[in-house]
PDB file of C-alpha atoms in Angstrom:
ATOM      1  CA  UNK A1171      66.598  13.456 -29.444  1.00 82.00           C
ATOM      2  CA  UNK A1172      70.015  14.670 -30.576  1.00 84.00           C
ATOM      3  CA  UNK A1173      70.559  11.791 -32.285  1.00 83.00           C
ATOM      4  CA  UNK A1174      67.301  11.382 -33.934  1.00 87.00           C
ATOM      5  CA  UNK A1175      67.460  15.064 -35.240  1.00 88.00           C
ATOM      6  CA  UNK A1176      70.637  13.933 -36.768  1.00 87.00           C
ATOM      7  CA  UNK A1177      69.523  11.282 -38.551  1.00 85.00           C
ATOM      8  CA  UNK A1178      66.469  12.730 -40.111  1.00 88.00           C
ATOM      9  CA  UNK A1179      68.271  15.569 -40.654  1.00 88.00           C
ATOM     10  CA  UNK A1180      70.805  14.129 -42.880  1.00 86.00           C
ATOM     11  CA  UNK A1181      68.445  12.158 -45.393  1.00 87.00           C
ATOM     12  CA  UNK A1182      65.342  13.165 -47.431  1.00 91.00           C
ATOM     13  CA  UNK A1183      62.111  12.184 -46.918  1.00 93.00           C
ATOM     14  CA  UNK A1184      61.851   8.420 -47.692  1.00 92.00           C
ATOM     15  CA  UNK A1185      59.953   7.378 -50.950  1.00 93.00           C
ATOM     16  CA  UNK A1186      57.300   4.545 -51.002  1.00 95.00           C
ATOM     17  CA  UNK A1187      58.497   1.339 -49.877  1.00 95.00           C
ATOM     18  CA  UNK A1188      58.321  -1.076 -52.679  1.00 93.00           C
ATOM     19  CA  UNK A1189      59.640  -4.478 -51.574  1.00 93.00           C
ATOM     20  CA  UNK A1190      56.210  -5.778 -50.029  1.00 94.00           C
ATOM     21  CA  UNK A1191      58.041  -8.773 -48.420  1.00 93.00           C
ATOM     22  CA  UNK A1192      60.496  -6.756 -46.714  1.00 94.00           C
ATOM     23  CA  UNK A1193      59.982  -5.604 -42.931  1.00 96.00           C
ATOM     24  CA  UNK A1194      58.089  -3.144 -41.953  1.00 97.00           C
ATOM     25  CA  UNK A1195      55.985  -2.765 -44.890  1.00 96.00           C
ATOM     26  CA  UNK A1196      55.233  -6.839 -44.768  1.00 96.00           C
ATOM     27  CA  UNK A1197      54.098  -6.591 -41.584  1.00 96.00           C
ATOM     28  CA  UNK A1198      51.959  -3.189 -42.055  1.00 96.00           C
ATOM     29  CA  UNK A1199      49.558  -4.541 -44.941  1.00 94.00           C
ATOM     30  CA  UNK A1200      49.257  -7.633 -42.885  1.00 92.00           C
ATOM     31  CA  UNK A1201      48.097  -6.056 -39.750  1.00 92.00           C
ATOM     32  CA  UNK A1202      45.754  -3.516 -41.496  1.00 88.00           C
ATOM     33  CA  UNK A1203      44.199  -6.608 -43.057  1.00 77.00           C
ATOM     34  CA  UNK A1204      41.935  -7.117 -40.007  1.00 69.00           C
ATOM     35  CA  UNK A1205      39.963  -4.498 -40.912  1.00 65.00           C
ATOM     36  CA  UNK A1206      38.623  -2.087 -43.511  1.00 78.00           C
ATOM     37  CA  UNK A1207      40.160   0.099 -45.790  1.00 83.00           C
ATOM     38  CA  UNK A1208      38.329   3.083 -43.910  1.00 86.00           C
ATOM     39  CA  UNK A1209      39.870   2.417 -40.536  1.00 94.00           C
ATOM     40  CA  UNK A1210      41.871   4.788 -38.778  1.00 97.00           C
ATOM     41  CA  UNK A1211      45.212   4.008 -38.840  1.00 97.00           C
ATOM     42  CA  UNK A1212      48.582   5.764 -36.783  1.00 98.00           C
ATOM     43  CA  UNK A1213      52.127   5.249 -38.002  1.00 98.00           C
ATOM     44  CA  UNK A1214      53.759   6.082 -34.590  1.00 98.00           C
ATOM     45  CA  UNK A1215      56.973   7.045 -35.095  1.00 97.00           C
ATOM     46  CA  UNK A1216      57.138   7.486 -39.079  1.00 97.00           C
ATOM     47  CA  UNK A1217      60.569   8.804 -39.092  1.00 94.00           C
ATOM     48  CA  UNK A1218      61.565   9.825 -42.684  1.00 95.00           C
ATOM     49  CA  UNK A1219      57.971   8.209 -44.136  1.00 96.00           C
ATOM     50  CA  UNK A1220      58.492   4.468 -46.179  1.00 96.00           C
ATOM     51  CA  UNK A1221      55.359   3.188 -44.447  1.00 97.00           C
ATOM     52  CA  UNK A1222      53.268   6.039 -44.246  1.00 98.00           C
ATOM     53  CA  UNK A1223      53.435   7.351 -47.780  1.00 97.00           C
ATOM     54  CA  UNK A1224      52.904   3.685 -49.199  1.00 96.00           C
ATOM     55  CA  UNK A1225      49.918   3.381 -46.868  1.00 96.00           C
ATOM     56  CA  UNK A1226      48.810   7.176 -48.255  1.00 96.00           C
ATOM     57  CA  UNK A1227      49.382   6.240 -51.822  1.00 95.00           C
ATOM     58  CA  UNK A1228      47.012   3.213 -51.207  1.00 94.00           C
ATOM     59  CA  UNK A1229      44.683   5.886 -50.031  1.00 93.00           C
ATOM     60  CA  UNK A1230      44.281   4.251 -46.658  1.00 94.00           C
ATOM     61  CA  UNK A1231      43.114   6.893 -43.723  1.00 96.00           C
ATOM     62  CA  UNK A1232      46.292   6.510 -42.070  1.00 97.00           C
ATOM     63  CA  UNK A1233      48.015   9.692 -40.163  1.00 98.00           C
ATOM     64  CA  UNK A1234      51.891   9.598 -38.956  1.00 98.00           C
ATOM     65  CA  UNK A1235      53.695  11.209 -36.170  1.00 98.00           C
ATOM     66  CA  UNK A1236      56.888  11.824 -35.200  1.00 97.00           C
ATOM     67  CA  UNK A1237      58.876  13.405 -32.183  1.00 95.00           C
ATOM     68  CA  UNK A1238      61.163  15.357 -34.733  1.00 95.00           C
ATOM     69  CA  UNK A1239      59.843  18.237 -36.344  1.00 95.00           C
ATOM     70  CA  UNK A1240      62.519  18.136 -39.355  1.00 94.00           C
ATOM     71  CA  UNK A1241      61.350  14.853 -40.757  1.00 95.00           C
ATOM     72  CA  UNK A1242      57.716  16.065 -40.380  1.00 97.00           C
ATOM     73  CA  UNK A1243      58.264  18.860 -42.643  1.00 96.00           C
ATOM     74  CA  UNK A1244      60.494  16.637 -44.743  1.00 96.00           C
ATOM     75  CA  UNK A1245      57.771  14.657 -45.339  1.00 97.00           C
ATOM     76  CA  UNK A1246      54.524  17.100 -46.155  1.00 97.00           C
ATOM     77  CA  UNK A1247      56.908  19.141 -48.645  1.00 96.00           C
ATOM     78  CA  UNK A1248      57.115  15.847 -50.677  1.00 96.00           C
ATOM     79  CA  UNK A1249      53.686  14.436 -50.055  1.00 95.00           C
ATOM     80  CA  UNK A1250      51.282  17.652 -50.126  1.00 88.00           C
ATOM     81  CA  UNK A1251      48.253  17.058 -48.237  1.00 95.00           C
ATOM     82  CA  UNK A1252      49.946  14.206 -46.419  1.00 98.00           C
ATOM     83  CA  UNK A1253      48.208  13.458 -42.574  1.00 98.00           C
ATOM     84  CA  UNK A1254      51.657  14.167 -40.411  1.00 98.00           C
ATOM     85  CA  UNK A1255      52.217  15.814 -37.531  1.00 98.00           C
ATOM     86  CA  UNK A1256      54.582  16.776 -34.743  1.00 97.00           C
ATOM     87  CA  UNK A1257      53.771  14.443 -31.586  1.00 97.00           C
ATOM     88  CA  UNK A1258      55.276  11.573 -29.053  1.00 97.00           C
ATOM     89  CA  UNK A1259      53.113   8.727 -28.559  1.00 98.00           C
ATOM     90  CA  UNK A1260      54.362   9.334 -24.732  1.00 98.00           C
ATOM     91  CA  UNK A1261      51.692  12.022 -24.530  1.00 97.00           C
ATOM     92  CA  UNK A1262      49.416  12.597 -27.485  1.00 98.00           C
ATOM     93  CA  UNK A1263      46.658  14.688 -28.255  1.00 96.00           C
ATOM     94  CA  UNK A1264      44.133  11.970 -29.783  1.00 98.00           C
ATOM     95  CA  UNK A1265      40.586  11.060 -28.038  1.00 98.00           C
ATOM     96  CA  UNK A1266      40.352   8.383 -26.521  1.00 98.00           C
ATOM     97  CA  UNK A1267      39.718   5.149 -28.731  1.00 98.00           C
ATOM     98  CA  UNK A1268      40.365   6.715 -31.847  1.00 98.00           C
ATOM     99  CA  UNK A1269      42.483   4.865 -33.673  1.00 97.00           C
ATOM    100  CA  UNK A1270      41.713   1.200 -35.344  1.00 96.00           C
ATOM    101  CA  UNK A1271      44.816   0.262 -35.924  1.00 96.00           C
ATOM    102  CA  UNK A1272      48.417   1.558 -34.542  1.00 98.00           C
ATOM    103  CA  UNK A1273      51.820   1.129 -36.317  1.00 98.00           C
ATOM    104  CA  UNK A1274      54.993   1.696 -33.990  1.00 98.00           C
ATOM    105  CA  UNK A1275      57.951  -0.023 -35.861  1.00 97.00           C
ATOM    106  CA  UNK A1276      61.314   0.307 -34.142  1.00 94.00           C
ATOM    107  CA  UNK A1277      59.907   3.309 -31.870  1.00 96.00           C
ATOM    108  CA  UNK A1278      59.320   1.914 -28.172  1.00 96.00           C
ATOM    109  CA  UNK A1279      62.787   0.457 -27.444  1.00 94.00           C
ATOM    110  CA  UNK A1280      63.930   3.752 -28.026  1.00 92.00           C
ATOM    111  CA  UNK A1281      62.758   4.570 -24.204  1.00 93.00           C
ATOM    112  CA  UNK A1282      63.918   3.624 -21.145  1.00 92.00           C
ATOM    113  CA  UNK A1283      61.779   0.719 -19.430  1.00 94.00           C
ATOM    114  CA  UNK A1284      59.289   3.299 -17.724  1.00 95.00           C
ATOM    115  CA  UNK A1285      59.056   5.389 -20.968  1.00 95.00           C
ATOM    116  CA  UNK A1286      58.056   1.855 -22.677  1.00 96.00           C
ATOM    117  CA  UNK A1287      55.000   1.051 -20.263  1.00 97.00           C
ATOM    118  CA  UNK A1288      53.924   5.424 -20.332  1.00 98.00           C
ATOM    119  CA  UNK A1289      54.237   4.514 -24.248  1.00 98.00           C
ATOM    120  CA  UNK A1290      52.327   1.939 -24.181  1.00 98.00           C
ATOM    121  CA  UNK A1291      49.179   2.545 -21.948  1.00 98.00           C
ATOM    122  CA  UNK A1292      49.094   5.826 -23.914  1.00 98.00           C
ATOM    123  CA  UNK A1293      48.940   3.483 -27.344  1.00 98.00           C
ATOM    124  CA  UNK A1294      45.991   1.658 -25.155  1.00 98.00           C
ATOM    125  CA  UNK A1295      43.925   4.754 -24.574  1.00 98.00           C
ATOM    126  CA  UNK A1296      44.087   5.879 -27.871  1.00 98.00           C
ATOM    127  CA  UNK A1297      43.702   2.313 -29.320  1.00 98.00           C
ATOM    128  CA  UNK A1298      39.952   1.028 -29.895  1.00 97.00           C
ATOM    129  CA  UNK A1299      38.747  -1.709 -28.140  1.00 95.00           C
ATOM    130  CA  UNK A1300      39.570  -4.706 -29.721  1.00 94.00           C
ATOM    131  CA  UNK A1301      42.007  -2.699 -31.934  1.00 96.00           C
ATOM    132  CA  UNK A1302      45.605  -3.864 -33.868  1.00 96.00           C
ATOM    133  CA  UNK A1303      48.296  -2.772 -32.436  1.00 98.00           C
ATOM    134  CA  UNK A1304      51.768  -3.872 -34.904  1.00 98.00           C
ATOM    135  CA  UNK A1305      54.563  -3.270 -33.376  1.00 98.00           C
ATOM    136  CA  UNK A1306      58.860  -4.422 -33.643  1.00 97.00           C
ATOM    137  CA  UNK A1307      61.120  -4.210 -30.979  1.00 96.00           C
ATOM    138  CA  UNK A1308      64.519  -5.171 -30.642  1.00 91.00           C
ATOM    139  CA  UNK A1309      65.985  -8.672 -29.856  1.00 90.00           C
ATOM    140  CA  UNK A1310      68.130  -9.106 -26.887  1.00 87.00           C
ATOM    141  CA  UNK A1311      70.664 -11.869 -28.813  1.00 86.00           C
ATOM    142  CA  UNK A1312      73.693 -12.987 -30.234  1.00 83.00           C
ATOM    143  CA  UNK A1313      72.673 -11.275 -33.638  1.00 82.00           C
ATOM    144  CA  UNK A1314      72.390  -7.525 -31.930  1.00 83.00           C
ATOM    145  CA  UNK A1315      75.264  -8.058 -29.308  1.00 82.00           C
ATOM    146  CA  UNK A1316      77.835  -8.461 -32.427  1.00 80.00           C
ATOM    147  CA  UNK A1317      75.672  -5.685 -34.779  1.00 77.00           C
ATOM    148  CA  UNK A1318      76.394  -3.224 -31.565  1.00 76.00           C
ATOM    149  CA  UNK A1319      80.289  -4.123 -31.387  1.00 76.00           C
ATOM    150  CA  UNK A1320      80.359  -3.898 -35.455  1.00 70.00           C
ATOM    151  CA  UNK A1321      78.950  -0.752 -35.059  1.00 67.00           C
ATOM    152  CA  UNK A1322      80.733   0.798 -32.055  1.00 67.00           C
ATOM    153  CA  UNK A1323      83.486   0.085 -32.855  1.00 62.00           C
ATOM    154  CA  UNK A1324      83.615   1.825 -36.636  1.00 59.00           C
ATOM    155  CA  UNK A1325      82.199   4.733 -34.954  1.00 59.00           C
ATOM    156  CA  UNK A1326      85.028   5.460 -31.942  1.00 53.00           C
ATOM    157  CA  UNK A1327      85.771   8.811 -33.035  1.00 47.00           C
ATOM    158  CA  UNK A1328      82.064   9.983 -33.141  1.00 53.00           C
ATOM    159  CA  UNK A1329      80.546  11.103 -29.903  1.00 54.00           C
ATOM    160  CA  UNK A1330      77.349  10.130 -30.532  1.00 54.00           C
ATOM    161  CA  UNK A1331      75.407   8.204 -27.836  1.00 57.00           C
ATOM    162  CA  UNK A1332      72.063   6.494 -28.599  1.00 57.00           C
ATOM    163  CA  UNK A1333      70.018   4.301 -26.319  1.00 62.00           C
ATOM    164  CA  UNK A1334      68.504   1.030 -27.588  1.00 77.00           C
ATOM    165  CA  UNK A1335      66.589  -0.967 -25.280  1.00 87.00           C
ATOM    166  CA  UNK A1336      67.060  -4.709 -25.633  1.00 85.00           C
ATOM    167  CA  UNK A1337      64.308  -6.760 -23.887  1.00 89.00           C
ATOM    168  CA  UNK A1338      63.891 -10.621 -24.417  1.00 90.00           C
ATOM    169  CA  UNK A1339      60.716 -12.442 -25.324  1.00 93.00           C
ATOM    170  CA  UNK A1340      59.396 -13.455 -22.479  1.00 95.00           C
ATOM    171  CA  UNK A1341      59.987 -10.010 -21.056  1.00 94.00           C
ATOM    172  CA  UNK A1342      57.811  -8.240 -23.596  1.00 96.00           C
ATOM    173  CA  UNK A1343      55.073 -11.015 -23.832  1.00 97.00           C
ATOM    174  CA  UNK A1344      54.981 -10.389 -19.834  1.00 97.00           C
ATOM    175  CA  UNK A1345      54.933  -6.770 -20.688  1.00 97.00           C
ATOM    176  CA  UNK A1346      52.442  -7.085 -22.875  1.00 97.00           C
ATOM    177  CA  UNK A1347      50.163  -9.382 -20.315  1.00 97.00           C
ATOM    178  CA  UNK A1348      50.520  -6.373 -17.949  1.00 96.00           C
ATOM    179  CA  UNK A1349      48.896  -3.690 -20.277  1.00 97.00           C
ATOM    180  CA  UNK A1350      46.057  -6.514 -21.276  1.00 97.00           C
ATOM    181  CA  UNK A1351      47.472  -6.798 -24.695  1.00 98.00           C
ATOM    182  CA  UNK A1352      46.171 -10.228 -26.353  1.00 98.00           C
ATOM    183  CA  UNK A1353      48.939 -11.870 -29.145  1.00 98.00           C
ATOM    184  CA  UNK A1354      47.679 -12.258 -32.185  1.00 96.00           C
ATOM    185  CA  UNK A1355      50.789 -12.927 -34.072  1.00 96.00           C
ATOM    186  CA  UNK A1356      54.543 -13.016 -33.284  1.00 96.00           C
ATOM    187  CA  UNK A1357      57.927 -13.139 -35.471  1.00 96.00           C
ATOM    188  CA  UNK A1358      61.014 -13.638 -35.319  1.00 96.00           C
ATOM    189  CA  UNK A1359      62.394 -10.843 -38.198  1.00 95.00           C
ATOM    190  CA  UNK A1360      65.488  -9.705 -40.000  1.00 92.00           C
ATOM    191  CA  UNK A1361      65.561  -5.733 -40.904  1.00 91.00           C
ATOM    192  CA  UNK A1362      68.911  -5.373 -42.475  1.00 89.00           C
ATOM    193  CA  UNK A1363      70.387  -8.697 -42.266  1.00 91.00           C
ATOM    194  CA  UNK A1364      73.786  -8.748 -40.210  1.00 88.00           C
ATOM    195  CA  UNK A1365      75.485 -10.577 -43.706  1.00 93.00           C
ATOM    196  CA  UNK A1366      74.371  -6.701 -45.412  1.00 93.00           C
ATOM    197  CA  UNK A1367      77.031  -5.147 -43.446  1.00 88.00           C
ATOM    198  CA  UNK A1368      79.746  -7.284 -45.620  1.00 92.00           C
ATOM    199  CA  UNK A1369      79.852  -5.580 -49.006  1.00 95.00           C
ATOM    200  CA  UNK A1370      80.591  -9.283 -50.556  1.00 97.00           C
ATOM    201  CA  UNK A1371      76.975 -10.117 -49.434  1.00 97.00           C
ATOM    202  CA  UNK A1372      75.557  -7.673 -50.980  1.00 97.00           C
ATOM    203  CA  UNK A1373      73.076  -7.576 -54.364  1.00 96.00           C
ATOM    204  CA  UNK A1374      74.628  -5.913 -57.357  1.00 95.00           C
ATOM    205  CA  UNK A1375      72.563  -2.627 -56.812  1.00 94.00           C
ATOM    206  CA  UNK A1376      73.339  -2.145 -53.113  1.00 95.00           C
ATOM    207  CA  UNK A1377      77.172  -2.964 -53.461  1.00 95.00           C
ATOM    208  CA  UNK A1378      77.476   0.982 -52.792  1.00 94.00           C
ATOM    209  CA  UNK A1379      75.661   1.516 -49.636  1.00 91.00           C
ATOM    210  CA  UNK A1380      72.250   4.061 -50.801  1.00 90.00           C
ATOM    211  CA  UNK A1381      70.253   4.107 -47.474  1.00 87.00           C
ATOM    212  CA  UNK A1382      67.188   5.069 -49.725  1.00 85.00           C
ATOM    213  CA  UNK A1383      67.075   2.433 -51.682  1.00 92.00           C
ATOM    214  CA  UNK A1384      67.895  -0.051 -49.081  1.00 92.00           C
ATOM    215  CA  UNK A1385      64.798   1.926 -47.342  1.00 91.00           C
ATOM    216  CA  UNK A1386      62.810   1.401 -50.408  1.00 93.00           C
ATOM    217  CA  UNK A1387      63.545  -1.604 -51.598  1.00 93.00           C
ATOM    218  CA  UNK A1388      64.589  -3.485 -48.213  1.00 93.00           C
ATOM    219  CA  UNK A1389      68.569  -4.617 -47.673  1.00 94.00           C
ATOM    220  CA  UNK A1390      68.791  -7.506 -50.426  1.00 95.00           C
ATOM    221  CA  UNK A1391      71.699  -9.804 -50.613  1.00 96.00           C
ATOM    222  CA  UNK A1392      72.926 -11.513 -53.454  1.00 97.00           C
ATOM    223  CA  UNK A1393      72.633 -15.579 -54.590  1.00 97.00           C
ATOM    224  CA  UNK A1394      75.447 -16.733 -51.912  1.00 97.00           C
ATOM    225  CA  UNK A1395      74.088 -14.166 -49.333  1.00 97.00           C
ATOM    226  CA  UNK A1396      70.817 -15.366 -49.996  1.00 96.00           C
ATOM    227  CA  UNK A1397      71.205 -18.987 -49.157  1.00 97.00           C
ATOM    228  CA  UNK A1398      73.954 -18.398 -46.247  1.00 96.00           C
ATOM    229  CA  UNK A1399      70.884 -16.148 -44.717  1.00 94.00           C
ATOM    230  CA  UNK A1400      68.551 -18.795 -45.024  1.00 95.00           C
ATOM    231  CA  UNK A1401      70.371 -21.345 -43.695  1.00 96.00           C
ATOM    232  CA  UNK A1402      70.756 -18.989 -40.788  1.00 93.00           C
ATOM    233  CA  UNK A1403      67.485 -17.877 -40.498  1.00 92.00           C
ATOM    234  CA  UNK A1404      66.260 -21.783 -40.507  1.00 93.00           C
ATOM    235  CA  UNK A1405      68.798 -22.690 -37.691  1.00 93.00           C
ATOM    236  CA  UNK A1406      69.554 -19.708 -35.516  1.00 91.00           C
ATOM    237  CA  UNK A1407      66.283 -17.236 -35.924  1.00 90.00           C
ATOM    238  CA  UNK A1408      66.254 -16.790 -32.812  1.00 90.00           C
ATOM    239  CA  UNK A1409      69.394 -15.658 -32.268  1.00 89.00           C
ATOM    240  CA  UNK A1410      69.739 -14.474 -35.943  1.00 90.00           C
ATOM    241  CA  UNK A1411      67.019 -11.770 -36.012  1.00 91.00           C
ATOM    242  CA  UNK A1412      67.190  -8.339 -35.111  1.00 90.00           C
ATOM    243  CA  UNK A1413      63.621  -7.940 -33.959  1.00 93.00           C
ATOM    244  CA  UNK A1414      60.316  -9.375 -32.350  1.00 95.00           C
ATOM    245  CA  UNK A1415      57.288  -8.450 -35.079  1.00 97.00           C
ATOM    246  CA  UNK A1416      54.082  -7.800 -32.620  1.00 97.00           C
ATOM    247  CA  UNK A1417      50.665  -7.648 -33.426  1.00 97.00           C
ATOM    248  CA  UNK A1418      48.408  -7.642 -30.645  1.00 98.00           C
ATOM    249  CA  UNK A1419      44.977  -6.827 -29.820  1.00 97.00           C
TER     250      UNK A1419
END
């Protein structure tokens, strides 16, 4: 939680996502396209806002929450009568099947294993039957295993600890059999692709690192970054992505 306050704490409230190809917000219009515009929709985990305000702009009913109060208030003082709230999808307040569709990008392998399956069977009860549930979760791969050495080691003098749960495919689509979940749709996807963290790779208006546009506009990478990612997204995507894209039923 320390870490999270942090990191809310030391950025705005995000502005609407406009890079509709780009994860999360690719994956959030496709997944709310199996039902109505008046569904009910939960952004679990909303974090700083990129796919909650788009979906609020749209004027979708859609309602975010978020463990940290900071980037809840963050978020309503730039988006006025905004649905957020304070709440942990480990215990929420909702009715049971409420929701049509649920959102949870990069939130559940932010637990420990047991916090993942208490996250998820409360996701189930507030879920409708035969509701979407679009979810990403980390990769357990080559691709994260040198993204966590990159990372720890330009951060040695910070003491700041933060637990990400790696779990591989076949461990989630068995975790997913257990809870009753039924596969709908699976990817293999690139967030901020691993070439992003090499300024050389980068477009022309993220050579200085702005996390807000990168938020905004997703992590692009310029012509020779492009086709070096491609390449190896079209041999190693397995190994290459950073997360599993969900959406199950």
């Amino acid at each position: 939680k320390d870490y999270w306050n942090q990191r809310w704490e030391s950025i705005d409230a995000d502005e609407v996502m406009q890079n509709i190809e780009s994860y999360p917000l690719k994956y959030a219009i496709k997944s709310t396209q199996y039902n109505n515009k008046e569904q009910k929709i939960l952004e679990a985990g909303c974090g700083a806002g990129r796919i909650l305000s788009y979906l609020y702009k749209k004027d979708y009913n859609v309602m975010g929450i978020d463990f940290i109060q900071n980037a809840i208030i963050k978020i309503k003082k730039k988006y006025k009568d905004i649905k957020a709230d304070v709440g942990n999808i480990l215990n929420t307040n909702f009715e049971n099947d409420y929701f049509d569709t649920i959102l949870a990008f990069g939130l559940y392998h932010n637990f420990e294993i047991d916090n993942v399956k208490k996250a998820l069977l409360e996701t189930k009860r507030i879920l409708k039957k035969n509701g979407v549930l679009c979810f990403s979760f980390r990769a357990d791969n080559i691709q994260n295993y040198i993204l966590d050495k990159i990372i720890k080691t330009s951060n040695k003098s910070e003491n700041i600890k933060f637990h990400k749960l790696n779990l591989k495919e076949n461990e989630l689509i068995e975790l997913l059999k257990e809870f009753n979940f039924e596969i709908l749709e699976k990817e293999y996807v690139i967030n901020m692709p691993l070439l992003f963290h090499f300024r050389i790779f980068r477009s022309e208006d993220q050579k200085k690192f702005n996390e807000h546009v990168g938020r905004r506009d997703g992590y692009t990478l310029n012509f020779f970054g492009k086709i070096l990612d491609k390449l190896l997204r079209s041999i190693f995507i397995k190994h290459y992505c950073n997360v599993y894209v969900f959406v199950v039923r």
